[in-house]
PDB file of C-alpha atoms in Angstrom:
ATOM      1  CA  UNK A   1      -0.159  -0.184  -0.083  1.00 51.00           C
ATOM      2  CA  UNK A   2       0.978   3.484  -0.770  1.00 56.00           C
ATOM      3  CA  UNK A   3       2.520   5.210   2.629  1.00 55.00           C
ATOM      4  CA  UNK A   4       0.863   8.135   2.108  1.00 67.00           C
ATOM      5  CA  UNK A   5      -2.505   6.790   1.643  1.00 71.00           C
ATOM      6  CA  UNK A   6      -2.166   4.219   4.871  1.00 72.00           C
ATOM      7  CA  UNK A   7      -1.145   7.839   7.036  1.00 78.00           C
ATOM      8  CA  UNK A   8      -4.667   8.996   5.345  1.00 82.00           C
ATOM      9  CA  UNK A   9      -6.689   5.792   6.533  1.00 82.00           C
ATOM     10  CA  UNK A  10      -7.447   6.783  10.009  1.00 83.00           C
ATOM     11  CA  UNK A  11      -9.272   9.743   8.787  1.00 84.00           C
ATOM     12  CA  UNK A  12     -11.523   8.075   6.451  1.00 85.00           C
ATOM     13  CA  UNK A  13     -12.238   5.148   8.623  1.00 85.00           C
ATOM     14  CA  UNK A  14     -13.509   7.680  11.358  1.00 84.00           C
ATOM     15  CA  UNK A  15     -15.788   9.667   9.065  1.00 85.00           C
ATOM     16  CA  UNK A  16     -17.452   6.427   7.917  1.00 85.00           C
ATOM     17  CA  UNK A  17     -17.830   4.942  11.080  1.00 82.00           C
ATOM     18  CA  UNK A  18     -19.140   8.521  12.720  1.00 81.00           C
ATOM     19  CA  UNK A  19     -21.627   9.265   9.628  1.00 81.00           C
ATOM     20  CA  UNK A  20     -20.093  12.615   9.454  1.00 84.00           C
ATOM     21  CA  UNK A  21     -16.930  14.893   9.286  1.00 85.00           C
ATOM     22  CA  UNK A  22     -18.290  16.590  12.232  1.00 82.00           C
ATOM     23  CA  UNK A  23     -18.392  13.627  14.460  1.00 80.00           C
ATOM     24  CA  UNK A  24     -14.993  12.120  13.420  1.00 81.00           C
ATOM     25  CA  UNK A  25     -13.261  15.590  14.204  1.00 82.00           C
ATOM     26  CA  UNK A  26     -14.819  15.220  17.726  1.00 78.00           C
ATOM     27  CA  UNK A  27     -13.472  11.409  17.830  1.00 72.00           C
ATOM     28  CA  UNK A  28     -10.256  12.367  16.580  1.00 74.00           C
ATOM     29  CA  UNK A  29      -9.784  15.630  18.110  1.00 71.00           C
ATOM     30  CA  UNK A  30      -8.983  17.514  14.828  1.00 75.00           C
ATOM     31  CA  UNK A  31     -11.190  19.928  12.627  1.00 82.00           C
ATOM     32  CA  UNK A  32     -13.750  19.001   9.960  1.00 83.00           C
ATOM     33  CA  UNK A  33     -11.638  20.688   7.227  1.00 85.00           C
ATOM     34  CA  UNK A  34      -8.467  19.068   8.374  1.00 84.00           C
ATOM     35  CA  UNK A  35     -10.553  15.712   7.741  1.00 84.00           C
ATOM     36  CA  UNK A  36     -12.148  16.618   4.655  1.00 85.00           C
ATOM     37  CA  UNK A  37      -8.709  17.789   2.901  1.00 88.00           C
ATOM     38  CA  UNK A  38      -7.162  14.054   4.265  1.00 87.00           C
ATOM     39  CA  UNK A  39     -10.013  12.140   2.738  1.00 86.00           C
ATOM     40  CA  UNK A  40      -9.563  14.781  -0.482  1.00 88.00           C
ATOM     41  CA  UNK A  41      -5.879  13.570  -0.550  1.00 88.00           C
ATOM     42  CA  UNK A  42      -6.967   9.797  -0.299  1.00 85.00           C
ATOM     43  CA  UNK A  43      -9.544   9.826  -3.071  1.00 85.00           C
ATOM     44  CA  UNK A  44      -7.022  12.006  -5.432  1.00 87.00           C
ATOM     45  CA  UNK A  45      -4.038   9.117  -4.453  1.00 84.00           C
ATOM     46  CA  UNK A  46      -6.348   6.279  -5.350  1.00 84.00           C
ATOM     47  CA  UNK A  47      -7.734   8.062  -8.695  1.00 85.00           C
ATOM     48  CA  UNK A  48     -11.217   7.300  -7.456  1.00 87.00           C
ATOM     49  CA  UNK A  49     -14.321   8.789  -5.362  1.00 88.00           C
ATOM     50  CA  UNK A  50     -14.896   7.214  -2.019  1.00 87.00           C
ATOM     51  CA  UNK A  51     -17.663   9.470  -0.627  1.00 87.00           C
ATOM     52  CA  UNK A  52     -20.850  11.062  -1.744  1.00 85.00           C
ATOM     53  CA  UNK A  53     -20.641  14.354   0.046  1.00 83.00           C
ATOM     54  CA  UNK A  54     -24.211  16.687   0.310  1.00 77.00           C
ATOM     55  CA  UNK A  55     -24.519  19.529   2.812  1.00 72.00           C
ATOM     56  CA  UNK A  56     -26.733  17.229   4.974  1.00 75.00           C
ATOM     57  CA  UNK A  57     -25.603  13.738   4.022  1.00 77.00           C
ATOM     58  CA  UNK A  58     -22.672  11.534   3.735  1.00 84.00           C
ATOM     59  CA  UNK A  59     -22.725   8.229   1.870  1.00 85.00           C
ATOM     60  CA  UNK A  60     -19.879   5.570   0.412  1.00 86.00           C
ATOM     61  CA  UNK A  61     -19.629   5.298  -3.482  1.00 88.00           C
ATOM     62  CA  UNK A  62     -19.592   1.509  -4.772  1.00 87.00           C
ATOM     63  CA  UNK A  63     -15.603   1.762  -4.447  1.00 85.00           C
ATOM     64  CA  UNK A  64     -15.701   3.751  -0.837  1.00 83.00           C
ATOM     65  CA  UNK A  65     -17.484   0.540   0.324  1.00 87.00           C
ATOM     66  CA  UNK A  66     -15.107  -1.930  -0.879  1.00 86.00           C
ATOM     67  CA  UNK A  67     -12.272  -0.012  -0.030  1.00 83.00           C
ATOM     68  CA  UNK A  68     -14.005   0.398   3.684  1.00 85.00           C
ATOM     69  CA  UNK A  69     -14.464  -3.341   4.283  1.00 84.00           C
ATOM     70  CA  UNK A  70     -10.964  -3.959   3.520  1.00 80.00           C
ATOM     71  CA  UNK A  71      -8.919  -1.121   5.499  1.00 81.00           C
ATOM     72  CA  UNK A  72     -11.014  -0.501   8.459  1.00 80.00           C
ATOM     73  CA  UNK A  73      -9.425  -3.679   9.813  1.00 74.00           C
ATOM     74  CA  UNK A  74      -5.901  -2.243   9.008  1.00 74.00           C
ATOM     75  CA  UNK A  75      -6.756   0.679  11.238  1.00 73.00           C
ATOM     76  CA  UNK A  76      -8.363  -1.359  14.225  1.00 71.00           C
ATOM     77  CA  UNK A  77      -5.129  -3.374  13.747  1.00 66.00           C
ATOM     78  CA  UNK A  78      -2.645  -0.424  13.984  1.00 65.00           C
ATOM     79  CA  UNK A  79      -5.062   0.587  16.896  1.00 64.00           C
ATOM     80  CA  UNK A  80      -4.379  -2.280  18.708  1.00 62.00           C
ATOM     81  CA  UNK A  81      -0.833  -2.119  18.208  1.00 61.00           C
ATOM     82  CA  UNK A  82      -0.876   1.746  19.779  1.00 63.00           C
ATOM     83  CA  UNK A  83      -2.898   0.302  22.793  1.00 59.00           C
ATOM     84  CA  UNK A  84      -0.267  -2.506  23.310  1.00 57.00           C
ATOM     85  CA  UNK A  85       2.419  -0.276  23.565  1.00 63.00           C
ATOM     86  CA  UNK A  86       0.607   2.139  25.281  1.00 55.00           C
ATOM     87  CA  UNK A  87      -0.575  -0.475  28.048  1.00 53.00           C
ATOM     88  CA  UNK A  88       3.448  -0.521  28.778  1.00 52.00           C
ATOM     89  CA  UNK A  89       3.875   2.857  29.316  1.00 55.00           C
ATOM     90  CA  UNK A  90       4.264   3.997  32.992  1.00 60.00           C
ATOM     91  CA  UNK A  91       2.148   6.829  32.473  1.00 80.00           C
ATOM     92  CA  UNK A  92      -1.338   7.113  31.007  1.00 91.00           C
ATOM     93  CA  UNK A  93      -1.763   9.727  28.179  1.00 89.00           C
ATOM     94  CA  UNK A  94      -3.704  10.767  25.308  1.00 89.00           C
ATOM     95  CA  UNK A  95      -7.030  11.639  24.434  1.00 91.00           C
ATOM     96  CA  UNK A  96      -9.776  10.169  26.764  1.00 94.00           C
ATOM     97  CA  UNK A  97     -13.083  10.633  25.757  1.00 93.00           C
ATOM     98  CA  UNK A  98     -15.966   9.478  27.871  1.00 95.00           C
ATOM     99  CA  UNK A  99     -19.594   9.991  27.999  1.00 94.00           C
ATOM    100  CA  UNK A 100     -22.337  10.006  31.055  1.00 95.00           C
ATOM    101  CA  UNK A 101     -25.674  10.323  32.641  1.00 93.00           C
ATOM    102  CA  UNK A 102     -26.313  13.990  32.575  1.00 91.00           C
ATOM    103  CA  UNK A 103     -27.168  14.416  36.533  1.00 92.00           C
ATOM    104  CA  UNK A 104     -25.089  11.047  37.627  1.00 94.00           C
ATOM    105  CA  UNK A 105     -22.335  12.899  35.976  1.00 94.00           C
ATOM    106  CA  UNK A 106     -22.670  16.392  36.950  1.00 93.00           C
ATOM    107  CA  UNK A 107     -23.141  15.545  40.976  1.00 93.00           C
ATOM    108  CA  UNK A 108     -20.649  12.563  41.116  1.00 95.00           C
ATOM    109  CA  UNK A 109     -18.307  12.422  38.400  1.00 96.00           C
ATOM    110  CA  UNK A 110     -17.261  16.042  37.267  1.00 96.00           C
ATOM    111  CA  UNK A 111     -16.193  16.829  40.918  1.00 96.00           C
ATOM    112  CA  UNK A 112     -13.865  14.311  40.605  1.00 96.00           C
ATOM    113  CA  UNK A 113     -12.152  15.632  37.277  1.00 96.00           C
ATOM    114  CA  UNK A 114      -9.528  18.096  38.899  1.00 97.00           C
ATOM    115  CA  UNK A 115      -8.301  15.005  40.948  1.00 97.00           C
ATOM    116  CA  UNK A 116      -8.005  12.749  38.015  1.00 97.00           C
ATOM    117  CA  UNK A 117      -6.043  15.228  35.872  1.00 97.00           C
ATOM    118  CA  UNK A 118      -3.881  16.259  38.580  1.00 96.00           C
ATOM    119  CA  UNK A 119      -2.675  12.523  39.245  1.00 95.00           C
ATOM    120  CA  UNK A 120      -2.511  11.926  35.258  1.00 95.00           C
ATOM    121  CA  UNK A 121      -1.604  15.379  33.718  1.00 95.00           C
ATOM    122  CA  UNK A 122      -0.920  14.001  30.124  1.00 93.00           C
ATOM    123  CA  UNK A 123      -4.525  12.715  29.881  1.00 94.00           C
ATOM    124  CA  UNK A 124      -6.544  14.947  27.591  1.00 93.00           C
ATOM    125  CA  UNK A 125     -10.437  14.154  29.215  1.00 94.00           C
ATOM    126  CA  UNK A 126     -13.210  15.052  26.733  1.00 93.00           C
ATOM    127  CA  UNK A 127     -16.967  14.588  28.324  1.00 91.00           C
ATOM    128  CA  UNK A 128     -20.109  14.466  26.922  1.00 91.00           C
ATOM    129  CA  UNK A 129     -22.839  14.330  29.222  1.00 91.00           C
ATOM    130  CA  UNK A 130     -25.833  13.046  27.826  1.00 87.00           C
ATOM    131  CA  UNK A 131     -29.043  10.705  29.033  1.00 85.00           C
ATOM    132  CA  UNK A 132     -29.256   9.421  25.342  1.00 83.00           C
ATOM    133  CA  UNK A 133     -27.560   6.075  24.947  1.00 82.00           C
ATOM    134  CA  UNK A 134     -24.545   6.748  22.656  1.00 83.00           C
ATOM    135  CA  UNK A 135     -22.916   3.925  20.152  1.00 84.00           C
ATOM    136  CA  UNK A 136     -19.606   3.733  22.091  1.00 87.00           C
ATOM    137  CA  UNK A 137     -17.897   2.397  19.114  1.00 81.00           C
ATOM    138  CA  UNK A 138     -19.280   4.471  16.000  1.00 78.00           C
ATOM    139  CA  UNK A 139     -18.899   7.485  18.124  1.00 83.00           C
ATOM    140  CA  UNK A 140     -15.333   6.718  19.034  1.00 83.00           C
ATOM    141  CA  UNK A 141     -15.788   6.875  23.080  1.00 90.00           C
ATOM    142  CA  UNK A 142     -13.164   5.156  25.028  1.00 92.00           C
ATOM    143  CA  UNK A 143     -15.762   4.594  28.182  1.00 95.00           C
ATOM    144  CA  UNK A 144     -19.353   4.892  28.847  1.00 94.00           C
ATOM    145  CA  UNK A 145     -21.295   5.159  32.084  1.00 95.00           C
ATOM    146  CA  UNK A 146     -24.702   3.641  31.889  1.00 92.00           C
ATOM    147  CA  UNK A 147     -27.519   3.277  34.801  1.00 90.00           C
ATOM    148  CA  UNK A 148     -30.006   0.542  34.523  1.00 83.00           C
ATOM    149  CA  UNK A 149     -30.491  -2.655  32.459  1.00 76.00           C
ATOM    150  CA  UNK A 150     -27.932  -3.401  29.862  1.00 78.00           C
ATOM    151  CA  UNK A 151     -28.572  -4.461  26.260  1.00 74.00           C
ATOM    152  CA  UNK A 152     -26.567  -7.711  25.055  1.00 62.00           C
ATOM    153  CA  UNK A 153     -23.660  -6.166  22.863  1.00 73.00           C
ATOM    154  CA  UNK A 154     -20.155  -6.583  22.438  1.00 79.00           C
ATOM    155  CA  UNK A 155     -18.835  -4.266  24.968  1.00 87.00           C
ATOM    156  CA  UNK A 156     -17.315  -4.788  28.459  1.00 89.00           C
ATOM    157  CA  UNK A 157     -19.183  -4.040  31.352  1.00 91.00           C
ATOM    158  CA  UNK A 158     -18.162  -3.311  34.771  1.00 92.00           C
ATOM    159  CA  UNK A 159     -20.481  -2.838  37.477  1.00 92.00           C
ATOM    160  CA  UNK A 160     -19.525   0.527  39.301  1.00 93.00           C
ATOM    161  CA  UNK A 161     -22.289   0.873  42.388  1.00 93.00           C
ATOM    162  CA  UNK A 162     -25.801  -0.372  43.000  1.00 92.00           C
ATOM    163  CA  UNK A 163     -28.423   2.177  42.200  1.00 92.00           C
ATOM    164  CA  UNK A 164     -31.712   2.402  44.297  1.00 93.00           C
ATOM    165  CA  UNK A 165     -34.589   3.940  43.513  1.00 93.00           C
ATOM    166  CA  UNK A 166     -37.625   5.321  45.591  1.00 95.00           C
ATOM    167  CA  UNK A 167     -41.534   6.136  44.613  1.00 96.00           C
ATOM    168  CA  UNK A 168     -41.869   9.432  46.262  1.00 97.00           C
ATOM    169  CA  UNK A 169     -43.583  12.668  46.673  1.00 98.00           C
ATOM    170  CA  UNK A 170     -43.593  16.268  48.326  1.00 98.00           C
ATOM    171  CA  UNK A 171     -46.091  16.338  51.707  1.00 98.00           C
ATOM    172  CA  UNK A 172     -47.906  19.346  50.125  1.00 97.00           C
ATOM    173  CA  UNK A 173     -48.639  16.846  46.820  1.00 98.00           C
ATOM    174  CA  UNK A 174     -49.710  13.872  49.429  1.00 97.00           C
ATOM    175  CA  UNK A 175     -51.828  16.616  51.573  1.00 97.00           C
ATOM    176  CA  UNK A 176     -53.871  17.614  48.495  1.00 96.00           C
ATOM    177  CA  UNK A 177     -54.188  14.424  46.274  1.00 96.00           C
ATOM    178  CA  UNK A 178     -54.155  11.988  49.151  1.00 96.00           C
ATOM    179  CA  UNK A 179     -51.295   9.014  50.412  1.00 96.00           C
ATOM    180  CA  UNK A 180     -51.751   5.744  47.541  1.00 95.00           C
ATOM    181  CA  UNK A 181     -51.928   2.687  49.479  1.00 93.00           C
ATOM    182  CA  UNK A 182     -51.754  -0.249  46.553  1.00 92.00           C
ATOM    183  CA  UNK A 183     -50.055   0.040  43.131  1.00 93.00           C
ATOM    184  CA  UNK A 184     -53.265   0.196  41.184  1.00 91.00           C
ATOM    185  CA  UNK A 185     -53.915   3.579  43.646  1.00 94.00           C
ATOM    186  CA  UNK A 186     -51.036   5.307  41.386  1.00 93.00           C
ATOM    187  CA  UNK A 187     -53.286   5.027  38.158  1.00 90.00           C
ATOM    188  CA  UNK A 188     -55.684   8.093  39.999  1.00 92.00           C
ATOM    189  CA  UNK A 189     -52.192  10.096  40.676  1.00 95.00           C
ATOM    190  CA  UNK A 190     -50.360  12.500  38.767  1.00 96.00           C
ATOM    191  CA  UNK A 191     -47.176  10.544  37.930  1.00 95.00           C
ATOM    192  CA  UNK A 192     -44.175  12.101  36.525  1.00 94.00           C
ATOM    193  CA  UNK A 193     -42.290  10.195  33.966  1.00 88.00           C
ATOM    194  CA  UNK A 194     -38.657  10.749  32.810  1.00 85.00           C
ATOM    195  CA  UNK A 195     -39.046   9.759  28.998  1.00 82.00           C
ATOM    196  CA  UNK A 196     -35.569   8.352  28.552  1.00 74.00           C
ATOM    197  CA  UNK A 197     -36.040   5.358  31.463  1.00 69.00           C
ATOM    198  CA  UNK A 198     -34.627   2.446  30.319  1.00 59.00           C
ATOM    199  CA  UNK A 199     -36.938   0.108  31.826  1.00 56.00           C
ATOM    200  CA  UNK A 200     -39.695   0.900  29.377  1.00 59.00           C
ATOM    201  CA  UNK A 201     -43.029   2.794  29.927  1.00 70.00           C
ATOM    202  CA  UNK A 202     -43.996   0.535  33.033  1.00 83.00           C
ATOM    203  CA  UNK A 203     -43.099   1.037  36.777  1.00 89.00           C
ATOM    204  CA  UNK A 204     -42.284  -2.646  37.866  1.00 90.00           C
ATOM    205  CA  UNK A 205     -42.593  -2.705  41.904  1.00 92.00           C
ATOM    206  CA  UNK A 206     -41.802  -5.641  43.942  1.00 93.00           C
ATOM    207  CA  UNK A 207     -44.431  -6.507  46.993  1.00 90.00           C
ATOM    208  CA  UNK A 208     -46.049  -9.128  49.031  1.00 88.00           C
ATOM    209  CA  UNK A 209     -47.729 -10.492  46.065  1.00 86.00           C
ATOM    210  CA  UNK A 210     -44.500 -10.551  43.687  1.00 88.00           C
ATOM    211  CA  UNK A 211     -43.827  -8.183  40.959  1.00 91.00           C
ATOM    212  CA  UNK A 212     -46.792  -5.693  39.823  1.00 91.00           C
ATOM    213  CA  UNK A 213     -46.455  -3.594  37.001  1.00 89.00           C
ATOM    214  CA  UNK A 214     -47.829  -0.025  36.562  1.00 90.00           C
ATOM    215  CA  UNK A 215     -48.617   2.452  33.687  1.00 88.00           C
ATOM    216  CA  UNK A 216     -47.848   5.868  35.123  1.00 85.00           C
ATOM    217  CA  UNK A 217     -50.069   8.686  34.037  1.00 90.00           C
ATOM    218  CA  UNK A 218     -49.375  12.381  34.312  1.00 92.00           C
ATOM    219  CA  UNK A 219     -49.077  15.828  32.771  1.00 93.00           C
ATOM    220  CA  UNK A 220     -45.549  15.987  32.669  1.00 93.00           C
ATOM    221  CA  UNK A 221     -42.756  13.828  30.782  1.00 90.00           C
ATOM    222  CA  UNK A 222     -39.441  14.959  30.251  1.00 90.00           C
ATOM    223  CA  UNK A 223     -35.904  13.533  29.517  1.00 88.00           C
ATOM    224  CA  UNK A 224     -34.087  14.986  32.390  1.00 88.00           C
ATOM    225  CA  UNK A 225     -34.090  13.793  35.849  1.00 90.00           C
ATOM    226  CA  UNK A 226     -33.198  17.230  37.241  1.00 92.00           C
ATOM    227  CA  UNK A 227     -36.807  18.620  35.705  1.00 94.00           C
ATOM    228  CA  UNK A 228     -38.369  15.649  37.450  1.00 94.00           C
ATOM    229  CA  UNK A 229     -36.812  16.331  40.698  1.00 96.00           C
ATOM    230  CA  UNK A 230     -37.765  20.194  40.576  1.00 97.00           C
ATOM    231  CA  UNK A 231     -41.437  19.023  39.840  1.00 97.00           C
ATOM    232  CA  UNK A 232     -41.133  16.669  42.511  1.00 97.00           C
ATOM    233  CA  UNK A 233     -40.130  19.207  45.340  1.00 97.00           C
ATOM    234  CA  UNK A 234     -42.937  21.998  43.677  1.00 97.00           C
ATOM    235  CA  UNK A 235     -45.479  19.243  44.758  1.00 97.00           C
ATOM    236  CA  UNK A 236     -46.338  18.626  41.244  1.00 97.00           C
ATOM    237  CA  UNK A 237     -47.123  14.627  41.629  1.00 97.00           C
ATOM    238  CA  UNK A 238     -45.326  11.258  41.998  1.00 97.00           C
ATOM    239  CA  UNK A 239     -42.087  10.147  40.658  1.00 95.00           C
ATOM    240  CA  UNK A 240     -39.869   7.112  40.151  1.00 93.00           C
ATOM    241  CA  UNK A 241     -36.428   8.585  41.151  1.00 94.00           C
ATOM    242  CA  UNK A 242     -32.598   7.260  41.704  1.00 94.00           C
ATOM    243  CA  UNK A 243     -31.495   7.810  45.633  1.00 94.00           C
ATOM    244  CA  UNK A 244     -28.412   9.437  44.268  1.00 93.00           C
ATOM    245  CA  UNK A 245     -30.751  12.611  43.268  1.00 95.00           C
ATOM    246  CA  UNK A 246     -33.430  12.444  46.048  1.00 96.00           C
ATOM    247  CA  UNK A 247     -31.631  10.827  49.183  1.00 94.00           C
ATOM    248  CA  UNK A 248     -30.942  13.777  50.723  1.00 95.00           C
ATOM    249  CA  UNK A 249     -34.776  15.037  50.434  1.00 97.00           C
ATOM    250  CA  UNK A 250     -35.794  12.397  51.543  1.00 97.00           C
ATOM    251  CA  UNK A 251     -33.949  12.502  54.821  1.00 97.00           C
ATOM    252  CA  UNK A 252     -34.834  15.835  55.295  1.00 97.00           C
ATOM    253  CA  UNK A 253     -38.744  15.520  54.562  1.00 97.00           C
ATOM    254  CA  UNK A 254     -38.856  17.349  51.650  1.00 98.00           C
ATOM    255  CA  UNK A 255     -39.844  14.445  49.739  1.00 97.00           C
ATOM    256  CA  UNK A 256     -41.516  11.379  51.195  1.00 97.00           C
ATOM    257  CA  UNK A 257     -41.888   7.645  50.172  1.00 97.00           C
ATOM    258  CA  UNK A 258     -44.779   5.979  49.155  1.00 96.00           C
ATOM    259  CA  UNK A 259     -46.156   2.675  48.866  1.00 94.00           C
ATOM    260  CA  UNK A 260     -43.732   1.138  51.878  1.00 90.00           C
ATOM    261  CA  UNK A 261     -44.716  -2.275  51.484  1.00 92.00           C
ATOM    262  CA  UNK A 262     -43.342  -2.258  47.985  1.00 93.00           C
ATOM    263  CA  UNK A 263     -39.948  -1.527  46.737  1.00 92.00           C
ATOM    264  CA  UNK A 264     -38.369  -0.826  43.192  1.00 92.00           C
ATOM    265  CA  UNK A 265     -36.061  -2.984  41.446  1.00 89.00           C
ATOM    266  CA  UNK A 266     -32.416  -2.392  41.772  1.00 88.00           C
ATOM    267  CA  UNK A 267     -30.473  -1.272  38.861  1.00 88.00           C
ATOM    268  CA  UNK A 268     -26.631  -1.113  38.460  1.00 91.00           C
ATOM    269  CA  UNK A 269     -24.329   1.873  37.603  1.00 94.00           C
ATOM    270  CA  UNK A 270     -21.887   0.500  34.951  1.00 94.00           C
ATOM    271  CA  UNK A 271     -18.708   1.289  33.189  1.00 95.00           C
ATOM    272  CA  UNK A 272     -19.162  -0.011  29.285  1.00 93.00           C
ATOM    273  CA  UNK A 273     -15.810   0.163  27.134  1.00 92.00           C
ATOM    274  CA  UNK A 274     -15.268  -1.516  23.469  1.00 87.00           C
ATOM    275  CA  UNK A 275     -13.287  -4.926  23.711  1.00 79.00           C
ATOM    276  CA  UNK A 276      -9.818  -4.647  23.008  1.00 74.00           C
ATOM    277  CA  UNK A 277      -6.737  -7.085  23.240  1.00 71.00           C
ATOM    278  CA  UNK A 278      -4.614  -4.248  25.317  1.00 74.00           C
ATOM    279  CA  UNK A 279      -6.629  -2.035  27.171  1.00 85.00           C
ATOM    280  CA  UNK A 280      -4.939   1.504  26.757  1.00 88.00           C
ATOM    281  CA  UNK A 281      -3.560   2.675  29.982  1.00 90.00           C
ATOM    282  CA  UNK A 282      -5.311   5.728  29.991  1.00 93.00           C
ATOM    283  CA  UNK A 283      -8.593   3.438  29.875  1.00 93.00           C
ATOM    284  CA  UNK A 284      -7.493   1.546  32.690  1.00 93.00           C
ATOM    285  CA  UNK A 285      -6.337   4.608  34.761  1.00 95.00           C
ATOM    286  CA  UNK A 286      -9.844   5.680  34.348  1.00 96.00           C
ATOM    287  CA  UNK A 287     -11.576   2.983  34.959  1.00 96.00           C
ATOM    288  CA  UNK A 288      -9.689   2.240  38.527  1.00 95.00           C
ATOM    289  CA  UNK A 289      -9.963   5.714  39.558  1.00 97.00           C
ATOM    290  CA  UNK A 290     -13.649   5.688  39.270  1.00 96.00           C
ATOM    291  CA  UNK A 291     -14.007   2.325  41.566  1.00 95.00           C
ATOM    292  CA  UNK A 292     -11.656   4.170  43.791  1.00 95.00           C
ATOM    293  CA  UNK A 293     -13.775   7.277  44.264  1.00 95.00           C
ATOM    294  CA  UNK A 294     -17.309   5.810  43.563  1.00 94.00           C
ATOM    295  CA  UNK A 295     -17.151   1.739  43.536  1.00 91.00           C
ATOM    296  CA  UNK A 296     -19.350   0.021  45.951  1.00 81.00           C
ATOM    297  CA  UNK A 297     -20.292  -3.487  46.830  1.00 66.00           C
TER     298      UNK A 297
END
């Protein structure tokens, strides 16, 4: 293979896997214009067009599809070679891309970043905070934190800590609407629903008669748990909330649990990362640091 073309392969593969020049630029830590220039240079060296480009979309030509299916393996093997060397290095270094859930990340992970970077000053940490489930491999993330049940995938999962949740409401709401005594009573209450809840649209309750499913109904649904938290404190309704968000409010009486005879299933807080033959030192350092600071049995 032409040596100049080989040097341009990571840019081409990253653009295809990310589905855009902007996504690949975030993954590689470069600019869209620099990536576009590299792909243009590769096409000129090969003497054929690899990508169809419009202002809104990106797709492979027939030649591009054949080329990508072959060279992406070479790029992966080259990356594994770099990982093998990095695993032997004493000091973790380089770009570390991490995605974390919004509220858990803001409350528990972000405060730890100064300590991590002081310990590993040669690591450049790039954070994305989002409750959306991101594709770690396609978007080039090294590690992702997720809360809840995991889907089957090729990713490696490490359990960081348990995640307990509580059905709760403000005393003012319960004084106005009444206290539910059974799961079926929830159907007559204003239930605040987190739209990205990975358990689905039903709440699962574990009680004396076993598992009971309840479909919450209410006038407020949102994709951010901080917003649910604020609405609960304002007395809008009943919510299904992780204790790491409402624990202090429950202890202070600003929120109170309901349906004491029932509990919500325990979930896990997980670290996920792509399967690799050699785990890069920067990834190993981040996983060990999180386990040290946030890990629980």
